[in-house]
Amino acid sequence: MTQPRQFVVEADGGSRGNPGPAGYGAVVIDPVTGETLAEAAEYIGVATNNVAEYKGLIAGLKAAKALVPDASADGALQVRVRMDSKLVVEQMSGRWKIKHPDMKPLAAEAARILPASAVTYEWIPREKNKHADRLANEAMDAGRRGRQWEPSASTASLDTPRSSAASALPPVSGPPGDAAAGAAKARAALASRPAAAS
């Protein structure tokens, strides 16, 4: 059997006002070399911090999936998500309930991108999430100027020296959580919502 491709996704979101002008950033990293494989960022208009954090997670998972053509096949891809949003990490790990109606469809969307068995979640302190944070701030700055973020203008990687894989990825600390349970709860929450009128 072929070994799964392994990626680290670091994601962040922010809102200046909460709710206020918001944006997210996400980066896909090779866990062995520390190399940045993909970046995503977007200004999303007026939203809360939590909505922006979830949008960052979704963008990061989609970017990781896009790098592996057969990513949806069970065992083809393993993604370690690292975020400084305790709420998103705990909800997607299945340890916290998703109560807010704005979060349920976002969590369900994130859960559908890859098989639950392919994703683990880890909380990291904000200072270890500088690359994604910079991308989110660049997206919000671009939105303030009436534009969208452009990769060619990004300086996010300047904040994150990746001289060795060890410095990029400290050992996992704390319980890994049950991503399958979190994904199942998110899907169930979405399924129980009444269908929107077209």
Tab-separated table of C-alpha atoms in Angstrom, residues 30-95:
chain	number	residue	atom	x	y	z
A	30	ASP	CA	5.519	19.919	3.931
A	31	PRO	CA	6.123	18.466	7.428
A	32	VAL	CA	9.514	17.017	6.480
A	33	THR	CA	11.132	20.005	4.780
A	34	GLY	CA	9.049	22.840	6.237
A	35	GLU	CA	8.511	24.110	2.670
A	36	THR	CA	5.403	26.172	1.940
A	37	LEU	CA	3.401	24.266	-0.684
A	38	ALA	CA	0.326	26.496	-0.972
A	39	GLU	CA	-1.116	29.690	0.473
A	40	ALA	CA	-4.646	31.035	0.532
A	41	ALA	CA	-6.095	34.260	1.887
A	42	GLU	CA	-9.277	36.211	1.313
A	43	TYR	CA	-11.117	39.273	2.545
A	44	ILE	CA	-14.644	38.070	3.388
A	45	GLY	CA	-16.429	41.317	4.262
A	46	VAL	CA	-18.043	41.867	7.663
A	47	ALA	CA	-17.911	38.739	9.823
A	48	THR	CA	-16.911	37.533	13.285
A	49	ASN	CA	-13.507	36.164	14.265
A	50	ASN	CA	-14.968	32.665	14.550
A	51	VAL	CA	-16.489	32.731	11.067
A	52	ALA	CA	-13.144	33.932	9.670
A	53	GLU	CA	-11.289	31.157	11.551
A	54	TYR	CA	-13.585	28.511	10.060
A	55	LYS	CA	-13.214	30.017	6.569
A	56	GLY	CA	-9.428	29.772	7.010
A	57	LEU	CA	-9.722	26.111	7.992
A	58	ILE	CA	-11.892	25.372	4.945
A	59	ALA	CA	-9.465	27.141	2.598
A	60	GLY	CA	-6.486	25.281	4.090
A	61	LEU	CA	-8.140	21.873	3.771
A	62	LYS	CA	-9.180	22.610	0.186
A	63	ALA	CA	-5.638	23.727	-0.674
A	64	ALA	CA	-4.191	20.512	0.798
A	65	LYS	CA	-6.732	18.400	-1.084
A	66	ALA	CA	-5.903	20.184	-4.358
A	67	LEU	CA	-2.260	19.080	-4.023
A	68	VAL	CA	-3.216	15.385	-4.032
A	69	PRO	CA	-5.442	14.327	-6.955
A	70	ASP	CA	-6.815	11.245	-5.138
A	71	ALA	CA	-7.115	13.001	-1.755
A	72	SER	CA	-10.666	11.777	-1.193
A	73	ALA	CA	-9.531	8.139	-1.318
A	74	ASP	CA	-9.229	6.807	2.208
A	75	GLY	CA	-5.574	6.698	3.234
A	76	ALA	CA	-4.258	8.861	0.372
A	77	LEU	CA	-3.683	11.950	2.499
A	78	GLN	CA	-3.027	12.801	6.159
A	79	VAL	CA	-3.430	16.419	7.256
A	80	ARG	CA	-2.412	17.852	10.600
A	81	VAL	CA	-4.319	21.101	11.151
A	82	ARG	CA	-2.668	23.585	13.501
A	83	MET	CA	-4.658	26.652	14.585
A	84	ASP	CA	-4.646	29.177	17.413
A	85	SER	CA	-8.467	29.082	17.551
A	86	LYS	CA	-9.292	26.870	20.525
A	87	LEU	CA	-12.959	26.972	19.500
A	88	VAL	CA	-12.384	25.563	16.004
A	89	VAL	CA	-9.865	22.950	17.164
A	90	GLU	CA	-12.104	21.694	19.987
A	91	GLN	CA	-15.277	21.696	17.883
A	92	MET	CA	-13.697	19.942	14.909
A	93	SER	CA	-12.035	17.412	17.253
A	94	GLY	CA	-15.448	16.564	18.676
A	95	ARG	CA	-14.703	17.698	22.229
